[in-house]
Amino acid sequence: MECMERNETIIINNEADIVVARQKARELAKGLGFSATDQAKIATAVSELARNIVVYAKRGEIVCRILINGQRKGIEIVARDQGPGIANIELALTDGISTSNGLGIGLPGARRLMGELHIESASGQGTSIMARKWLN
Amino acid sequence: MDLPILQVGKILIVSMQTDMDDELVLRLQDKLLKKIQVSGSSGVVFDLSGVEIMDSFMCRILNEISQMAYLMGARVVVTGIQASVAITMIELGIDPQDIPTMLTLDKGLAFLTGLTNSP
């Protein structure tokens, strides 16, 4: 499997960076040839992940990567931080459960929008969330 | 930079932009509610035709602003949601709740005017 990469890292320090991250992701998605709807989905997923970083960890980063696997093209988003970590990953992926007065749909929503989402996290050990969406 | 709030008769219109950040939206909340008070407005249109990305935070805040406006006697209507945004919002898991939505600004204004004119 041959994967060519192109990385874009957006440092997340505050709420304004959420807008930067989602616009960058949307730009990359557009360049790859994703439809307008898929661009909206990807940008929204990035917005949810970036917002979680701001809310829980105060700072972190979003890395957007173009994936090319033979004829297949896609985008990968990794949201990572050194924050408090997620104590209960299964609960975090359940709709309607929020630990911050939010709607509780950010993580399960991001998974639905992207298609693939994996979480690596534990209490006190930071969080790394990887999501992928394939064009074909 | 603030979002302009336009007034047509007793109705206020806010034209939302894609690159709204949190601070902007919270300033809007403040500005809009003050304007409702000062103008005695009974209807507000949030026009989303310029919006390409709506996340759960934005939805929650707009919903809250609608509820605050309601407490002040003003009904909120949302207009112009783009197809790709509608698809994304539902897939994200947003519950459209009870905020009236119309396709165009025209229809939104007509709806609100109709509300004001009914006995």
GROMACS .gro file of C-alpha atoms in nm:
model
  255
    1MET     CA    1   0.000   0.000   0.000
    2GLU     CA    2   0.154   0.324  -0.116
    3CYS     CA    3   0.042   0.637   0.064
    4MET     CA    4   0.145   0.983  -0.046
    5GLU     CA    5   0.100   1.248   0.216
    6ARG     CA    6   0.054   1.619   0.248
    7ASN     CA    7   0.022   1.755   0.598
    8GLU     CA    8  -0.132   2.071   0.733
    9THR     CA    9  -0.107   2.135   1.105
   10ILE     CA   10  -0.328   2.388   1.276
   11ILE     CA   11  -0.239   2.480   1.631
   12ILE     CA   12  -0.548   2.519   1.847
   13ASN     CA   13  -0.508   2.772   2.127
   14ASN     CA   14  -0.843   2.947   2.139
   15GLU     CA   15  -1.190   2.965   1.983
   16ALA     CA   16  -1.070   3.167   1.685
   17ASP     CA   17  -0.846   2.876   1.581
   18ILE     CA   18  -1.155   2.657   1.542
   19VAL     CA   19  -1.257   2.867   1.243
   20VAL     CA   20  -0.906   2.846   1.096
   21ALA     CA   21  -0.901   2.468   1.133
   22ARG     CA   22  -1.237   2.408   0.969
   23GLN     CA   23  -1.165   2.643   0.682
   24LYS     CA   24  -0.831   2.477   0.617
   25ALA     CA   25  -0.991   2.133   0.624
   26ARG     CA   26  -1.261   2.247   0.386
   27GLU     CA   27  -0.999   2.389   0.149
   28LEU     CA   28  -0.810   2.059   0.145
   29ALA     CA   29  -1.130   1.863   0.093
   30LYS     CA   30  -1.229   2.087  -0.194
   31GLY     CA   31  -0.888   2.045  -0.355
   32LEU     CA   32  -0.923   1.669  -0.332
   33GLY     CA   33  -1.253   1.682  -0.519
   34PHE     CA   34  -1.500   1.617  -0.237
   35SER     CA   35  -1.856   1.737  -0.312
   36ALA     CA   36  -1.992   2.052  -0.148
   37THR     CA   37  -2.187   1.837   0.096
   38ASP     CA   38  -1.883   1.628   0.190
   39GLN     CA   39  -1.678   1.946   0.232
   40ALA     CA   40  -1.942   2.069   0.477
   41LYS     CA   41  -1.934   1.735   0.662
   42ILE     CA   42  -1.556   1.733   0.692
   43ALA     CA   43  -1.539   2.097   0.801
   44THR     CA   44  -1.811   2.041   1.060
   45ALA     CA   45  -1.637   1.732   1.198
   46VAL     CA   46  -1.313   1.930   1.230
   47SER     CA   47  -1.502   2.210   1.402
   48GLU     CA   48  -1.641   1.966   1.659
   49LEU     CA   49  -1.298   1.811   1.726
   50ALA     CA   50  -1.123   2.148   1.746
   51ARG     CA   51  -1.387   2.278   1.982
   52ASN     CA   52  -1.338   1.979   2.212
   53ILE     CA   53  -0.969   2.064   2.230
   54VAL     CA   54  -1.048   2.422   2.334
   55VAL     CA   55  -1.313   2.320   2.585
   56TYR     CA   56  -1.129   2.037   2.755
   57ALA     CA   57  -0.757   2.077   2.693
   58LYS     CA   58  -0.724   2.450   2.622
   59ARG     CA   59  -0.464   2.373   2.354
   60GLY     CA   60  -0.375   2.108   2.104
   61GLU     CA   61  -0.343   2.059   1.732
   62ILE     CA   62  -0.536   1.942   1.432
   63VAL     CA   63  -0.336   1.768   1.161
   64CYS     CA   64  -0.503   1.732   0.822
   65ARG     CA   65  -0.350   1.483   0.586
   66ILE     CA   66  -0.429   1.397   0.226
   67LEU     CA   67  -0.436   1.024   0.172
   68ILE     CA   68  -0.365   0.868  -0.163
   69ASN     CA   69  -0.379   0.491  -0.185
   70GLY     CA   70  -0.347   0.390  -0.548
   71GLN     CA   71  -0.667   0.517  -0.709
   72ARG     CA   72  -0.824   0.592  -0.373
   73LYS     CA   73  -0.814   0.944  -0.230
   74GLY     CA   74  -0.919   1.063   0.112
   75ILE     CA   75  -0.860   1.300   0.398
   76GLU     CA   76  -0.740   1.220   0.747
   77ILE     CA   77  -0.790   1.445   1.047
   78VAL     CA   78  -0.597   1.389   1.368
   79ALA     CA   79  -0.698   1.597   1.669
   80ARG     CA   80  -0.454   1.565   1.957
   81ASP     CA   81  -0.401   1.730   2.291
   82GLN     CA   82  -0.229   1.680   2.625
   83GLY     CA   83  -0.548   1.749   2.814
   84PRO     CA   84  -0.730   1.553   3.084
   85GLY     CA   85  -0.814   1.262   2.854
   86ILE     CA   86  -1.143   1.081   2.810
   87ALA     CA   87  -1.227   0.856   3.105
   88ASN     CA   88  -1.506   0.669   2.931
   89ILE     CA   89  -1.466   0.650   2.554
   90GLU     CA   90  -1.784   0.455   2.497
   91LEU     CA   91  -1.988   0.715   2.684
   92ALA     CA   92  -1.816   0.993   2.489
   93LEU     CA   93  -1.933   0.830   2.167
   94THR     CA   94  -2.294   0.819   2.286
   95ASP     CA   95  -2.535   1.082   2.156
   96GLY     CA   96  -2.674   1.328   2.404
   97ILE     CA   97  -2.413   1.287   2.675
   98SER     CA   98  -2.215   1.602   2.735
   99THR     CA   99  -1.959   1.681   3.001
  100SER     CA  100  -1.961   2.049   2.913
  101ASN     CA  101  -2.319   2.180   2.871
  102GLY     CA  102  -2.296   2.107   2.503
  103LEU     CA  103  -2.536   1.905   2.293
  104GLY     CA  104  -2.337   1.585   2.340
  105ILE     CA  105  -2.323   1.507   1.969
  106GLY     CA  106  -1.972   1.630   1.881
  107LEU     CA  107  -1.787   1.297   1.888
  108PRO     CA  108  -2.059   1.060   1.767
  109GLY     CA  109  -2.153   1.326   1.512
  110ALA     CA  110  -1.797   1.357   1.385
  111ARG     CA  111  -1.786   0.979   1.348
  112ARG     CA  112  -2.106   0.979   1.142
  113LEU     CA  113  -1.986   1.266   0.924
  114MET     CA  114  -1.642   1.122   0.852
  115GLY     CA  115  -1.725   0.752   0.843
  116GLU     CA  116  -1.414   0.636   1.028
  117LEU     CA  117  -1.313   0.762   1.372
  118HIS     CA  118  -1.078   0.616   1.632
  119ILE     CA  119  -1.004   0.748   1.977
  120GLU     CA  120  -0.694   0.690   2.185
  121SER     CA  121  -0.727   0.838   2.529
  122ALA     CA  122  -0.727   0.770   2.900
  123SER     CA  123  -0.777   0.978   3.210
  124GLY     CA  124  -0.477   1.206   3.259
  125GLN     CA  125  -0.311   1.093   2.938
  126GLY     CA  126  -0.422   1.332   2.670
  127THR     CA  127  -0.634   1.249   2.370
  128SER     CA  128  -0.574   1.159   2.008
  129ILE     CA  129  -0.866   1.127   1.771
  130MET     CA  130  -0.815   1.009   1.415
  131ALA     CA  131  -1.090   1.039   1.156
  132ARG     CA  132  -1.086   0.954   0.787
  133LYS     CA  133  -1.316   1.017   0.498
  134TRP     CA  134  -1.258   0.857   0.160
  135LEU     CA  135  -1.361   1.014  -0.168
  136ASN     CA  136  -1.390   0.682  -0.349
  137MET     CA  137  -1.644   4.333   1.309
  138ASP     CA  138  -2.008   4.279   1.400
  139LEU     CA  139  -2.292   4.122   1.207
  140PRO     CA  140  -2.524   4.396   1.083
  141ILE     CA  141  -2.883   4.381   1.205
  142LEU     CA  142  -3.122   4.526   0.947
  143GLN     CA  143  -3.472   4.644   1.021
  144VAL     CA  144  -3.775   4.617   0.795
  145GLY     CA  145  -4.084   4.753   0.969
  146LYS     CA  146  -4.108   4.564   1.295
  147ILE     CA  147  -3.886   4.283   1.177
  148LEU     CA  148  -3.513   4.246   1.230
  149ILE     CA  149  -3.293   4.059   0.985
  150VAL     CA  150  -2.953   3.913   1.066
  151SER     CA  151  -2.744   3.786   0.779
  152MET     CA  152  -2.507   3.517   0.906
  153GLN     CA  153  -2.165   3.453   0.758
  154THR     CA  154  -1.962   3.130   0.744
  155ASP     CA  155  -1.659   3.255   0.929
  156MET     CA  156  -1.843   3.358   1.245
  157ASP     CA  157  -1.637   3.279   1.550
  158ASP     CA  158  -1.770   3.229   1.901
  159GLU     CA  159  -1.709   3.585   2.014
  160LEU     CA  160  -1.897   3.725   1.719
  161VAL     CA  161  -2.199   3.509   1.788
  162LEU     CA  162  -2.205   3.602   2.156
  163ARG     CA  163  -2.181   3.971   2.065
  164LEU     CA  164  -2.473   3.916   1.829
  165GLN     CA  165  -2.678   3.773   2.113
  166ASP     CA  166  -2.621   4.085   2.318
  167LYS     CA  167  -2.674   4.331   2.034
  168LEU     CA  168  -2.985   4.158   1.901
  169LEU     CA  169  -3.165   4.135   2.233
  170LYS     CA  170  -3.093   4.502   2.305
  171LYS     CA  171  -3.224   4.593   1.961
  172ILE     CA  172  -3.543   4.394   2.017
  173GLN     CA  173  -3.597   4.590   2.336
  174VAL     CA  174  -3.529   4.928   2.178
  175SER     CA  175  -3.720   4.872   1.854
  176GLY     CA  176  -4.012   4.676   1.997
  177SER     CA  177  -3.954   4.422   1.726
  178SER     CA  178  -4.180   4.118   1.721
  179GLY     CA  179  -3.994   3.912   1.463
  180VAL     CA  180  -3.637   3.820   1.374
  181VAL     CA  181  -3.505   3.646   1.067
  182PHE     CA  182  -3.174   3.463   1.088
  183ASP     CA  183  -3.073   3.428   0.728
  184LEU     CA  184  -2.823   3.146   0.683
  185SER     CA  185  -2.785   3.159   0.305
  186GLY     CA  186  -2.421   3.272   0.342
  187VAL     CA  187  -2.336   2.989   0.581
  188GLU     CA  188  -2.153   2.680   0.460
  189ILE     CA  189  -2.053   2.528   0.793
  190MET     CA  190  -2.280   2.492   1.098
  191ASP     CA  191  -2.142   2.308   1.400
  192SER     CA  192  -2.324   2.197   1.715
  193PHE     CA  193  -2.209   2.500   1.913
  194MET     CA  194  -2.349   2.742   1.656
  195CYS     CA  195  -2.679   2.552   1.651
  196ARG     CA  196  -2.702   2.560   2.027
  197ILE     CA  197  -2.631   2.933   2.051
  198LEU     CA  198  -2.876   3.025   1.775
  199ASN     CA  199  -3.138   2.814   1.949
  200GLU     CA  200  -3.068   2.988   2.279
  201ILE     CA  201  -3.085   3.331   2.119
  202SER     CA  202  -3.422   3.229   1.972
  203GLN     CA  203  -3.549   3.133   2.314
  204MET     CA  204  -3.424   3.457   2.468
  205ALA     CA  205  -3.594   3.654   2.189
  206TYR     CA  206  -3.913   3.457   2.251
  207LEU     CA  207  -3.910   3.563   2.617
  208MET     CA  208  -3.901   3.919   2.489
  209GLY     CA  209  -4.200   3.867   2.262
  210ALA     CA  210  -4.014   3.820   1.935
  211ARG     CA  211  -4.043   3.512   1.713
  212VAL     CA  212  -3.737   3.388   1.530
  213VAL     CA  213  -3.743   3.232   1.185
  214VAL     CA  214  -3.442   3.077   1.016
  215THR     CA  215  -3.414   3.110   0.639
  216GLY     CA  216  -3.184   3.001   0.361
  217ILE     CA  217  -3.020   2.687   0.500
  218GLN     CA  218  -2.817   2.538   0.214
  219ALA     CA  219  -2.881   2.176   0.115
  220SER     CA  220  -2.529   2.065   0.212
  221VAL     CA  221  -2.567   2.231   0.550
  222ALA     CA  222  -2.909   2.070   0.609
  223ILE     CA  223  -2.769   1.727   0.525
  224THR     CA  224  -2.469   1.782   0.752
  225MET     CA  225  -2.677   1.913   1.044
  226ILE     CA  226  -2.908   1.612   1.049
  227GLU     CA  227  -2.623   1.365   1.010
  228LEU     CA  228  -2.437   1.543   1.290
  229GLY     CA  229  -2.740   1.475   1.506
  230ILE     CA  230  -2.897   1.818   1.539
  231ASP     CA  231  -3.264   1.814   1.635
  232PRO     CA  232  -3.429   2.090   1.430
  233GLN     CA  233  -3.666   2.148   1.721
  234ASP     CA  234  -3.945   2.396   1.686
  235ILE     CA  235  -3.779   2.691   1.521
  236PRO     CA  236  -3.972   2.775   1.206
  237THR     CA  237  -3.762   2.752   0.893
  238MET     CA  238  -3.828   2.886   0.547
  239LEU     CA  239  -3.635   2.854   0.228
  240THR     CA  240  -3.609   3.221   0.143
  241LEU     CA  241  -3.589   3.555   0.318
  242ASP     CA  242  -3.913   3.653   0.140
  243LYS     CA  243  -4.106   3.368   0.292
  244GLY     CA  244  -3.954   3.434   0.633
  245LEU     CA  245  -4.066   3.796   0.626
  246ALA     CA  246  -4.413   3.699   0.503
  247PHE     CA  247  -4.446   3.444   0.782
  248LEU     CA  248  -4.345   3.690   1.053
  249THR     CA  249  -4.563   3.966   0.911
  250GLY     CA  250  -4.854   3.724   0.906
  251LEU     CA  251  -4.795   3.647   1.274
  252THR     CA  252  -4.792   4.015   1.367
  253ASN     CA  253  -5.107   4.086   1.170
  254SER     CA  254  -5.319   3.804   1.310
  255PRO     CA  255  -5.564   3.908   1.583
   0.00000   0.00000   0.00000
